[in-house]
Coordinates of C-alpha atoms in Angstrom, one line a residue:
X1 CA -19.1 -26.5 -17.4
X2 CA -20.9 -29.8 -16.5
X3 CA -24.1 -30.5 -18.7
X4 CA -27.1 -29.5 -16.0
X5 CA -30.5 -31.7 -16.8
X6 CA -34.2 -30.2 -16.1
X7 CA -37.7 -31.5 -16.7
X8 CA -38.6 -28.7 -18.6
X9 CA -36.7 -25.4 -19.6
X10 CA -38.3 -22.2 -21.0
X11 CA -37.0 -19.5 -22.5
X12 CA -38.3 -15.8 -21.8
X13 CA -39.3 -15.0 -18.5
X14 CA -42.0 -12.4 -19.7
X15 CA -45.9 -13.6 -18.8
X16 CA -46.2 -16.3 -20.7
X17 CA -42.6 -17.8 -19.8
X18 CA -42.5 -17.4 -16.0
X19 CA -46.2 -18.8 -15.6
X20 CA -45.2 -21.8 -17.4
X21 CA -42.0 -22.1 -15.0
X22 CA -44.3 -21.7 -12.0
X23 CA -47.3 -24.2 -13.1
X24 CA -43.9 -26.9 -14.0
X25 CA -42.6 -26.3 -10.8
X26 CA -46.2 -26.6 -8.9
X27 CA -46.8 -30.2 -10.7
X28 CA -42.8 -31.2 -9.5
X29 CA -40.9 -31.0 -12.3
X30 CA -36.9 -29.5 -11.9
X31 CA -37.8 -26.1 -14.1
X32 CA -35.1 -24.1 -15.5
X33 CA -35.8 -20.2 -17.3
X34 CA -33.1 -18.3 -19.0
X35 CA -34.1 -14.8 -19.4
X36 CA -31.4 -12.2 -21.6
X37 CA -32.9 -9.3 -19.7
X38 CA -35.7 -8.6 -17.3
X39 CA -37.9 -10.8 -15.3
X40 CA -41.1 -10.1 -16.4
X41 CA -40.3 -9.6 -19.7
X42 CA -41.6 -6.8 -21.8
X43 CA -45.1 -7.3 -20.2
X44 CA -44.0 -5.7 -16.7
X45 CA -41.4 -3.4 -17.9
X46 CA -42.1 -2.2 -21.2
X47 CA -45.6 -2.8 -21.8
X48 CA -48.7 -3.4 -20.3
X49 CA -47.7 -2.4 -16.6
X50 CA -46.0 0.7 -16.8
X51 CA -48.1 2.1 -19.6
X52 CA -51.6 1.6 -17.5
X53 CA -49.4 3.2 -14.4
X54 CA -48.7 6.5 -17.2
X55 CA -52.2 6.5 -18.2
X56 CA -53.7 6.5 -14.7
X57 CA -51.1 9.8 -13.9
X58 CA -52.9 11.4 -17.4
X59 CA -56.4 10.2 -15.9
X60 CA -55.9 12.1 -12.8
X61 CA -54.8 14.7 -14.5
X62 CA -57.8 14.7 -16.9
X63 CA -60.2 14.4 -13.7
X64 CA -58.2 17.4 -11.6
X65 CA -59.5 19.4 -14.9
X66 CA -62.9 18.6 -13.9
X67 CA -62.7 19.4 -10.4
X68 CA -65.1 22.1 -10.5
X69 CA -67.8 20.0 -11.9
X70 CA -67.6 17.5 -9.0
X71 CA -67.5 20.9 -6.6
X72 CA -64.0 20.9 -6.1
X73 CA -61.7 23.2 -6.6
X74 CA -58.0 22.9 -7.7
X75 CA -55.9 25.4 -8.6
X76 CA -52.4 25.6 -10.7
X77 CA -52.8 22.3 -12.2
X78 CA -49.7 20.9 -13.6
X79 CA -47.4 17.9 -14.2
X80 CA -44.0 17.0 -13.8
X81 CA -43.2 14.5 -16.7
X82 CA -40.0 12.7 -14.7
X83 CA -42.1 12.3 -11.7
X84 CA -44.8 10.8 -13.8
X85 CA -42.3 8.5 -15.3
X86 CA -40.3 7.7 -12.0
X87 CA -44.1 6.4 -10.9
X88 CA -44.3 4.1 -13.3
X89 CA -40.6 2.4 -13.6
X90 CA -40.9 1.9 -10.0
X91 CA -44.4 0.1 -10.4
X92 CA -42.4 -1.6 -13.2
X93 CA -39.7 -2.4 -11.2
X94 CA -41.5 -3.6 -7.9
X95 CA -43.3 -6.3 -9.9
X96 CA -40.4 -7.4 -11.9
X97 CA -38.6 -7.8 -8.4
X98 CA -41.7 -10.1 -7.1
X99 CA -41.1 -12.2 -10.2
X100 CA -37.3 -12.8 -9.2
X101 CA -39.2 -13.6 -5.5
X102 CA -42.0 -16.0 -7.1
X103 CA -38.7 -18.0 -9.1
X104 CA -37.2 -18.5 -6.1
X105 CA -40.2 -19.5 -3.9
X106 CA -40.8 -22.3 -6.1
X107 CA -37.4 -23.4 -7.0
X108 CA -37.2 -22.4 -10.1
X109 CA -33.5 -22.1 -11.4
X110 CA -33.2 -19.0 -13.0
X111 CA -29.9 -18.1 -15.8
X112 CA -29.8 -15.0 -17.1
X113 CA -28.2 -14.6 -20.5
X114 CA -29.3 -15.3 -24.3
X115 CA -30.2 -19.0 -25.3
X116 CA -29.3 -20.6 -28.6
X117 CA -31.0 -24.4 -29.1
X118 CA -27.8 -26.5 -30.9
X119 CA -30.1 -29.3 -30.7
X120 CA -33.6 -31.1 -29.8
X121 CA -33.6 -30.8 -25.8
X122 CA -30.5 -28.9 -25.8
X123 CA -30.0 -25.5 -24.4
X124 CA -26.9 -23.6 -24.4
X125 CA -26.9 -20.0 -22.2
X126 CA -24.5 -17.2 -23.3
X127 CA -24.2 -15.7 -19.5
X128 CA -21.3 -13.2 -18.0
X129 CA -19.3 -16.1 -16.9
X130 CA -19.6 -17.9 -19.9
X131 CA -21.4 -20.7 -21.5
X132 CA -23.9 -22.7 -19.9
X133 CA -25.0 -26.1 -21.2
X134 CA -28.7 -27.1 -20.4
X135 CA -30.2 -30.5 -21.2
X136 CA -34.2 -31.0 -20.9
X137 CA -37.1 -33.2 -22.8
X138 CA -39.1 -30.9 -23.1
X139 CA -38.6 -26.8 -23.9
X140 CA -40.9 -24.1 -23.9
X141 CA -39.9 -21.4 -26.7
X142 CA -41.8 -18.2 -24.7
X143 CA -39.8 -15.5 -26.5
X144 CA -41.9 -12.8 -27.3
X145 CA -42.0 -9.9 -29.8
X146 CA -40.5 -6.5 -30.4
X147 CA -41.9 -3.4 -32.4
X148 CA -42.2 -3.5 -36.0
X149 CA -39.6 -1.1 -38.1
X150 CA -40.7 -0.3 -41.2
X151 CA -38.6 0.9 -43.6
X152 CA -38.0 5.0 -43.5
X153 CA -39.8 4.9 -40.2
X154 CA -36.9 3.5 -38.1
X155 CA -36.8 5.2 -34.4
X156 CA -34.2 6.7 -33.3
X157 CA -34.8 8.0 -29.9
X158 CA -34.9 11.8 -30.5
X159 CA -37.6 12.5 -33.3
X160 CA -38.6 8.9 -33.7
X161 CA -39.8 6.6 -31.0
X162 CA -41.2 3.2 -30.4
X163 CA -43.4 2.5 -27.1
X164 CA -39.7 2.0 -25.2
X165 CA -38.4 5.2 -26.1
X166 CA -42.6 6.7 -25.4
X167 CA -42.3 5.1 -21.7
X168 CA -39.0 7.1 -20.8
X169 CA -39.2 10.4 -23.3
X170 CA -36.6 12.5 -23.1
X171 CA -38.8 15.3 -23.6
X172 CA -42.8 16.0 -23.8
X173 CA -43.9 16.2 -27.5
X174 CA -45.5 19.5 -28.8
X175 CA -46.7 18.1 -32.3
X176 CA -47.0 14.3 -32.2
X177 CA -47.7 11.8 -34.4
X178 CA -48.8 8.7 -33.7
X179 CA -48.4 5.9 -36.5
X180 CA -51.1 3.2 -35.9
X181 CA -53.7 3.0 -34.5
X182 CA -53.6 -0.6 -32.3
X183 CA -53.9 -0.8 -28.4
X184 CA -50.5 0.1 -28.3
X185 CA -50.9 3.4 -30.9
X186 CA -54.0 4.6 -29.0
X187 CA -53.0 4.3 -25.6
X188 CA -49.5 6.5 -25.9
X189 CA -52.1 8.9 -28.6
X190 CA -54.7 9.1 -25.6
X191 CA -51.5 9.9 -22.7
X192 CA -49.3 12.6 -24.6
X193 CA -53.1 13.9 -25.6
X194 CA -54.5 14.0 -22.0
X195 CA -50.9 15.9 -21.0
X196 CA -51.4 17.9 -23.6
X197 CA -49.3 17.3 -27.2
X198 CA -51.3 18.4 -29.8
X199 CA -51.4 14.3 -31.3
X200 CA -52.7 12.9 -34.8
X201 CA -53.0 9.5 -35.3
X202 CA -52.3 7.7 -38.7
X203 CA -53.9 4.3 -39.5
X204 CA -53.9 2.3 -42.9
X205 CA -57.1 1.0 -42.6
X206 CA -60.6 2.5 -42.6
X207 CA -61.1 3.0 -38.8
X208 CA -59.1 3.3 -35.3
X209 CA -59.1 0.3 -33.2
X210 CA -59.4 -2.0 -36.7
X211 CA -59.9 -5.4 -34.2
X212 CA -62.7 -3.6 -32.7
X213 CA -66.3 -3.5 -33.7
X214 CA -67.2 -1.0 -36.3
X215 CA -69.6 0.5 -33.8
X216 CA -67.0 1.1 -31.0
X217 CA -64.2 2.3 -33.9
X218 CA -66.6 5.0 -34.7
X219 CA -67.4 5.7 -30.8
X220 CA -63.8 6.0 -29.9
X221 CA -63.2 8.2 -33.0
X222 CA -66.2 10.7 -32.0
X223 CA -64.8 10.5 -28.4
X224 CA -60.8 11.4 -29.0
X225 CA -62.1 14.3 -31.6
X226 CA -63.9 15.9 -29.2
X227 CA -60.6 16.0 -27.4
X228 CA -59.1 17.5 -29.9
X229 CA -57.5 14.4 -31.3
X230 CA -56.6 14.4 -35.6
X231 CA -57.8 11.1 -36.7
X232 CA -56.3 10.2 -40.4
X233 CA -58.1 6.9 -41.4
X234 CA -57.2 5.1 -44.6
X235 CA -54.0 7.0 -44.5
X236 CA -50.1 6.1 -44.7
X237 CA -47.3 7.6 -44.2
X238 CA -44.5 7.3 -46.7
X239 CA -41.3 8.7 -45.6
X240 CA -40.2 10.6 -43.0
X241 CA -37.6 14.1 -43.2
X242 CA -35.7 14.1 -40.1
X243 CA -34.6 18.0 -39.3
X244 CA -33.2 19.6 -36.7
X245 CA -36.1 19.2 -34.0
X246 CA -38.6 18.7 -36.6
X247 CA -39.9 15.9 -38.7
X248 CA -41.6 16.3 -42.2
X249 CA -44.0 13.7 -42.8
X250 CA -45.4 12.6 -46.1
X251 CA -49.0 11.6 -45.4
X252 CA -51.0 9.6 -48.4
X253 CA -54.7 10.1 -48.0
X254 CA -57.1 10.0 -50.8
X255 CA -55.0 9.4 -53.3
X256 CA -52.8 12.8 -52.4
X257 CA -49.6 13.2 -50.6
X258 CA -49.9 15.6 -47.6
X259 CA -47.0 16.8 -46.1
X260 CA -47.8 17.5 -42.2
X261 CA -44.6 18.9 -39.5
X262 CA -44.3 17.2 -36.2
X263 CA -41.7 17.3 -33.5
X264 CA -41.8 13.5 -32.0
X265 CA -43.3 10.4 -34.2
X266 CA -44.1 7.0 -32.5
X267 CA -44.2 4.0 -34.2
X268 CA -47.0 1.7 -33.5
X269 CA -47.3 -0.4 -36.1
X270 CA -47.1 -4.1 -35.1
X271 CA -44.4 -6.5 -33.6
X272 CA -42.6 -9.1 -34.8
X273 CA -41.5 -12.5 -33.2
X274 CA -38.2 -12.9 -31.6
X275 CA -37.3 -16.0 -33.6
X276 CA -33.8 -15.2 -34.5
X277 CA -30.3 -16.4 -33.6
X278 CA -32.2 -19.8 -31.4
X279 CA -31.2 -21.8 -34.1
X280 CA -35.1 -22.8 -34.9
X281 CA -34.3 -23.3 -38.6
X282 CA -32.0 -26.2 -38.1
X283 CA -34.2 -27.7 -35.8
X284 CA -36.7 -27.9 -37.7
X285 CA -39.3 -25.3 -36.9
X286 CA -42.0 -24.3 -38.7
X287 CA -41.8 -20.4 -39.2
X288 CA -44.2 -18.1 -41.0
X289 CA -44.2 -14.2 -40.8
X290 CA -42.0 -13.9 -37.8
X291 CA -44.0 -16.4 -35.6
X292 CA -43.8 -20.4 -34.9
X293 CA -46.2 -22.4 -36.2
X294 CA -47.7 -24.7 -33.6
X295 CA -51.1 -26.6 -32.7
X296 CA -53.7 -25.7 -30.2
X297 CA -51.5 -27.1 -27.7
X298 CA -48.5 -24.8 -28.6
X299 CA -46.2 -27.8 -29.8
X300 CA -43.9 -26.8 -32.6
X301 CA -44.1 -30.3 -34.4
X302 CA -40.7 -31.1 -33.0
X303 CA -40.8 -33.3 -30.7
X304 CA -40.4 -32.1 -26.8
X305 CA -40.5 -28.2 -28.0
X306 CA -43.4 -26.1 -27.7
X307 CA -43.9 -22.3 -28.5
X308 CA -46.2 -19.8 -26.1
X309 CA -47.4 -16.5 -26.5
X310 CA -46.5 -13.2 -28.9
X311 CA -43.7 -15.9 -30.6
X312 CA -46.9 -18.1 -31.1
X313 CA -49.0 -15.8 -33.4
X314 CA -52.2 -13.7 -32.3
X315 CA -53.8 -12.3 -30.1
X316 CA -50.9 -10.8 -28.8
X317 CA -52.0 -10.6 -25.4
X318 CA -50.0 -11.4 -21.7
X319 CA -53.1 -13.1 -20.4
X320 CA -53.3 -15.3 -23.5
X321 CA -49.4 -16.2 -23.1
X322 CA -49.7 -17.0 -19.3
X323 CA -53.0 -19.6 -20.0
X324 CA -50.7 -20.9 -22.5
X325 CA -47.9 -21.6 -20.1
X326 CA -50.0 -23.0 -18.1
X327 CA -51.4 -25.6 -20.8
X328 CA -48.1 -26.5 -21.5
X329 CA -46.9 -27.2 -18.1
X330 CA -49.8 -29.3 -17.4
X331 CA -49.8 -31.4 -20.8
X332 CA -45.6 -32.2 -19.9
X333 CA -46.4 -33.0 -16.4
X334 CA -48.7 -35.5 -18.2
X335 CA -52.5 -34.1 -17.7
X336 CA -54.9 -33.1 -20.1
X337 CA -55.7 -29.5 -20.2
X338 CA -58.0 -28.0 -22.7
X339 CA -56.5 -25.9 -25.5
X340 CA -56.7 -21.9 -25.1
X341 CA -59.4 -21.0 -27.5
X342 CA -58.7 -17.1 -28.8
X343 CA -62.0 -15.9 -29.5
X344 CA -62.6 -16.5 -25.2
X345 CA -59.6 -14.0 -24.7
X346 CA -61.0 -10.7 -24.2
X347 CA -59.0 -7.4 -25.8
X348 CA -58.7 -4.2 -23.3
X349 CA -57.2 -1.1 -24.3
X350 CA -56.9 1.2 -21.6
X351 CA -57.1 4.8 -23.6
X352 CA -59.6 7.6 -22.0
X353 CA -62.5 6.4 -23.3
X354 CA -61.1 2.9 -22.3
X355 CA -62.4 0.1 -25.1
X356 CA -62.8 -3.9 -24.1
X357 CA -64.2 -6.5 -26.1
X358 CA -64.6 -10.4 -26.2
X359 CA -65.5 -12.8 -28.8
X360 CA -67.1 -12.0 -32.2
X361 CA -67.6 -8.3 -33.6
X362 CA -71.0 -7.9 -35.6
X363 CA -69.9 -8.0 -38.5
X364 CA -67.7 -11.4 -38.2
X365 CA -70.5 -13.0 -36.5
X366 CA -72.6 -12.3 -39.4
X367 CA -70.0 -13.3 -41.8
X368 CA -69.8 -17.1 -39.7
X369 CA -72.9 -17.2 -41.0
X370 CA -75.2 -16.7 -38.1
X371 CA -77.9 -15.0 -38.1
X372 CA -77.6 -12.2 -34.8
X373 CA -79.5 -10.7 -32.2
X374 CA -77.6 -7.3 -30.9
X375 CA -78.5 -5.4 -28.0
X376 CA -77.0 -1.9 -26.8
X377 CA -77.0 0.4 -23.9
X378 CA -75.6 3.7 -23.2
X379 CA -73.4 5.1 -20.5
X380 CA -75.8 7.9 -20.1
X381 CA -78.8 5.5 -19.2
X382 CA -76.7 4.3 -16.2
X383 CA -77.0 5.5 -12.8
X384 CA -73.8 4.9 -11.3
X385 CA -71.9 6.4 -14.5
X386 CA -73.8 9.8 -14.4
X387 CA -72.7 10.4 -10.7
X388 CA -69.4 8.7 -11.6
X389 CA -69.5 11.8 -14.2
X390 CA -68.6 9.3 -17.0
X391 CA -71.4 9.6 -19.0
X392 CA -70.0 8.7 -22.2
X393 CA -69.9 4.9 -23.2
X394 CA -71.9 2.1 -24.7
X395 CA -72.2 -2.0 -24.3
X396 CA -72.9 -3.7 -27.2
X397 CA -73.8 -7.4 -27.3
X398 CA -74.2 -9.9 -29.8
X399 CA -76.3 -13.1 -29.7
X400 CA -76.7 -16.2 -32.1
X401 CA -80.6 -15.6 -32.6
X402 CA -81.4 -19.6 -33.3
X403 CA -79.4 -20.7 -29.3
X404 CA -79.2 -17.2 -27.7
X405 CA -75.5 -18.1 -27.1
X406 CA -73.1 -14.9 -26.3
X407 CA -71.2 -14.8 -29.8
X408 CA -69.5 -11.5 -28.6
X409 CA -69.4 -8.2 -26.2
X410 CA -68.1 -5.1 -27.1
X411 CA -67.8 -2.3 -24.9
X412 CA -66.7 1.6 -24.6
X413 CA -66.1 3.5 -21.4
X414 CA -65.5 4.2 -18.1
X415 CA -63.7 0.9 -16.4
X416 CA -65.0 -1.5 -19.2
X417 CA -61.5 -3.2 -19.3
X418 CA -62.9 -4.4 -15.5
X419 CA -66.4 -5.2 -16.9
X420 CA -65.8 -7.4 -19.7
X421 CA -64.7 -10.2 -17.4
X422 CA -68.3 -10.7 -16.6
X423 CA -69.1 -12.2 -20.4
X424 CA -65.8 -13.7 -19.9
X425 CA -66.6 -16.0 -17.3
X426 CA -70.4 -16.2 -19.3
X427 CA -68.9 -17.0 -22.4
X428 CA -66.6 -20.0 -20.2
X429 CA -69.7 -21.2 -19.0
X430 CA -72.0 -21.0 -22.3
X431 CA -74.2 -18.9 -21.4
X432 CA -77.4 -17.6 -23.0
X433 CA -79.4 -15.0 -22.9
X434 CA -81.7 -16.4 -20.5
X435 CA -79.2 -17.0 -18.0
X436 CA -77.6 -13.6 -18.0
X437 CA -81.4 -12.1 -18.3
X438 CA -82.3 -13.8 -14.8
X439 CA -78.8 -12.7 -13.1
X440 CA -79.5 -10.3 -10.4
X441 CA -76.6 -7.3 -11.2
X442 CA -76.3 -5.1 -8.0
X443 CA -77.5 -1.5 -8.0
X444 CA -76.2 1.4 -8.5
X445 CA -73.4 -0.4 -10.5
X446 CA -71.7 0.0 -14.0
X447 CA -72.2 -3.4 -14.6
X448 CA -76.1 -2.8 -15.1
X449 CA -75.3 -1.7 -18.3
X450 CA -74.1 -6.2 -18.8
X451 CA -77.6 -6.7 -18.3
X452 CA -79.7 -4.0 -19.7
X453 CA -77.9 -4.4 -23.0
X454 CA -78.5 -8.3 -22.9
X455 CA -82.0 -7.0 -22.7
X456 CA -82.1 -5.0 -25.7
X457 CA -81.2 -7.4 -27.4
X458 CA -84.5 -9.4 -26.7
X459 CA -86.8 -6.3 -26.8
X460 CA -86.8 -6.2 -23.4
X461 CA -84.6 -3.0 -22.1
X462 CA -86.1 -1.2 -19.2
X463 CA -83.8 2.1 -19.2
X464 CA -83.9 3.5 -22.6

């Protein structure tokens, strides 16, 4: 097949990949993206999308519980697991379809199939009908990651799953166990919870949520207890016995082995990079721990290639991968956009209590060597929350006590993963703590809570 040139051809069509294609295409270049399997890439059909479309079901659920407190009444209340599933793979599969739409709207040529890179600006597609030779000057490497396996713990689909296998299951756990204790870890622990599997979760280090603040680890641990969540910290486990139905596992903690019987594990443990089978090595690449080493700008130190999102190292985070696409696409098409700095990306996890953060916990601000001013403010102080009936929740904000610059925000509760956009956008604009204490937050609103902790931090708090 004739040689087809581009401007610019990516690899991955998952957020970071497609974003990049779109922004290329937006500036005028010819944009190419060879995807092996879904538009939208893990992102829309594995991962963030139709996970937050599960937990919202188990929400529901958890509120139709409460009914009586909000003087309601609802009776039977029960769940059909397919159902719940069917909701979210067609939510998955509606946005995946307006990614296929967005390609074609801006011209994008889109290949489907698995791409090797025989050499610099070279890109050859293993499709159904063949091979396809692509030529470009500049490729963007926007591969993504996969679960960690760790030896012993492999999935296999029936006692052992990873978040793929946790997002269709082929049946509802009774005894789960949950292995790590990430966003990913806590959000399928806090579902198969909320619908009821009686869930423990493992995790190596000393808290839950080990990205987190220490103060919201310890919150979220006090909150999943109370729903009768088993929360093993500083624990591993060392092998699995796979039975008939039934898995043994061996549990280190404190020194001892326990040996604890579940019916359905999930691994959540990490990912790795896709870096495999592109033919990186020969080109050069730089590759440490499963991810390309590149410069704020995502380039791979070989010239015309460049490497975006999970494949590019932490945070692992769509909305970090899809600012980096756009970066890219700019600094090809020849402007000069300013490097994605990862301590502005904010975190969300999107558990029951949800948990979003941004910036610097207490405890890495102090060891940066600034000296802090931290303010807090309950959930239960807040108007809107108590007749929201979501009571339970704190904001917690950290401030460089020399500038009164936002060093980091930290937040537990109801809808915090929509809140923490606020010291987002403050944080973009370098704020202080002047600035946020003279913004006018509308009343009755969760987002009071944004300013009244900002207060406490000054000595200044006028609900507590």
């Amino acid at each position: 097949m004739a040689s087809t040139t581009y401007d610019m051809i990516v690899i991955g069509a998952g957020p970071g990949g497609y974003v990049a294609a779109i922004r290329g295409a937006q500036l005028g270049l010819k944009v190419a993206i060879v995807e092996r399997e879904h538009m939208g890439g893990i992102c829309l059909n594995w991962g963030c999308i139709p996970t937050k479309a599960m937990l919202r079901s188990s929400e529901v659920f958890h509120l139709m519980h409460r009914a009586k407190e909000f003087g309601l009444s609802a009776e039977g209340i029960g769940y059909d697991l397919d159902a719940v599933v069917k909701r979210s793979r067609g939510v998955a599969k509606q946005l995946s379809g307006g990614v296929a739409h967005l390609m074609k709207k801006n011209k994008v040529t889109v290949v489907m199939g698995a791409a090797t890179l025989p050499a610099k600006g070279k890109v050859s597609v293993k499709t159904d009908k063949g091979t396809e030779e692509l030529t470009a000057k500049h490729i963007i490497l926007a591969t993504g990651a996969r679960a960690r396996e760790l030896p012993g713990l492999e999935a296999d689909g029936d006692l052992v799953w990873t978040y793929k296998h946790a997002l269709v299951p082929p049946r509802m756990p009774k005894k789960l166990l949950v292995i790590g204790s990430g966003a990913i870890g806590i959000e399928f622990a806090s579902f198969y919870n909320t619908l009821g599997s009686e869930t423990t979760v493992v995790e190596v280090m000393d808290r839950i949520l080990p990205v987190e603040d220490a103060e919201i680890s310890a919150f979220a641990k006090k909150a999943f207890t109370k729903q009768k969540m088993k929360i093993m910290e500083k624990a591993m486990v060392k092998q699995l016995d796979r039975g008939k139905g039934k898995v043994t596992a061996h549990i280190e903690v404190g020194g001892k082995v326990e040996k604890h019987e579940f019916d359905t594990v999930i691994s959540a443990v990490g990912i790795v990079g896709n870096v495999e089978g592109l033919g990186l090595e020969a080109l050069g690449v730089k590759i440490d721990r499963t991810h390309v080493v590149t410069d704020e700008y995502c380039r791979t130190g070989v010239e015309g290639l460049y490497a975006i999102g999970d494949i590019a190292g932490a945070p692992w985070l769509a909305h970090k991968a899809s600012h980096e696409g756009v970066m890219v696409a700019e600094l090809i098409a020849g402007g000069h956009p300013h490097p994605v700095k990862p301590e502005s990306i904010a975190g969300c996890t999107y558990c029951h209590p949800q948990v979003a953060s941004v910036g610097l916990t207490e405890a890495k601000a102090k060891d940066a060597g600034y000296s802090v001013k931290v303010g807090r403010f309950p959930f239960i102080g807040n108007g809107k929350a108590i007749a929201l009936g979501e009571a339970e929740g704190m904001v917690k904000t950290v401030f460089d006590a020399k500038t009164g610059e936002l060093l980091g925000a930290h937040m537990i509760g109801a809808e915090v993963t929509e809140l923490i956009q606020g010291y987002v956008v403050g944080r973009q604009l370098e704020t202080t703590e002047e600035d946020l204490m003279n913004t006018v937050f509308p009343h009755p609103t969760l987002s009071e809570m944004m300013h009244e902790s900002v207060l406490d931090a000054y000595d200044r708090v006028i609900h507590i």
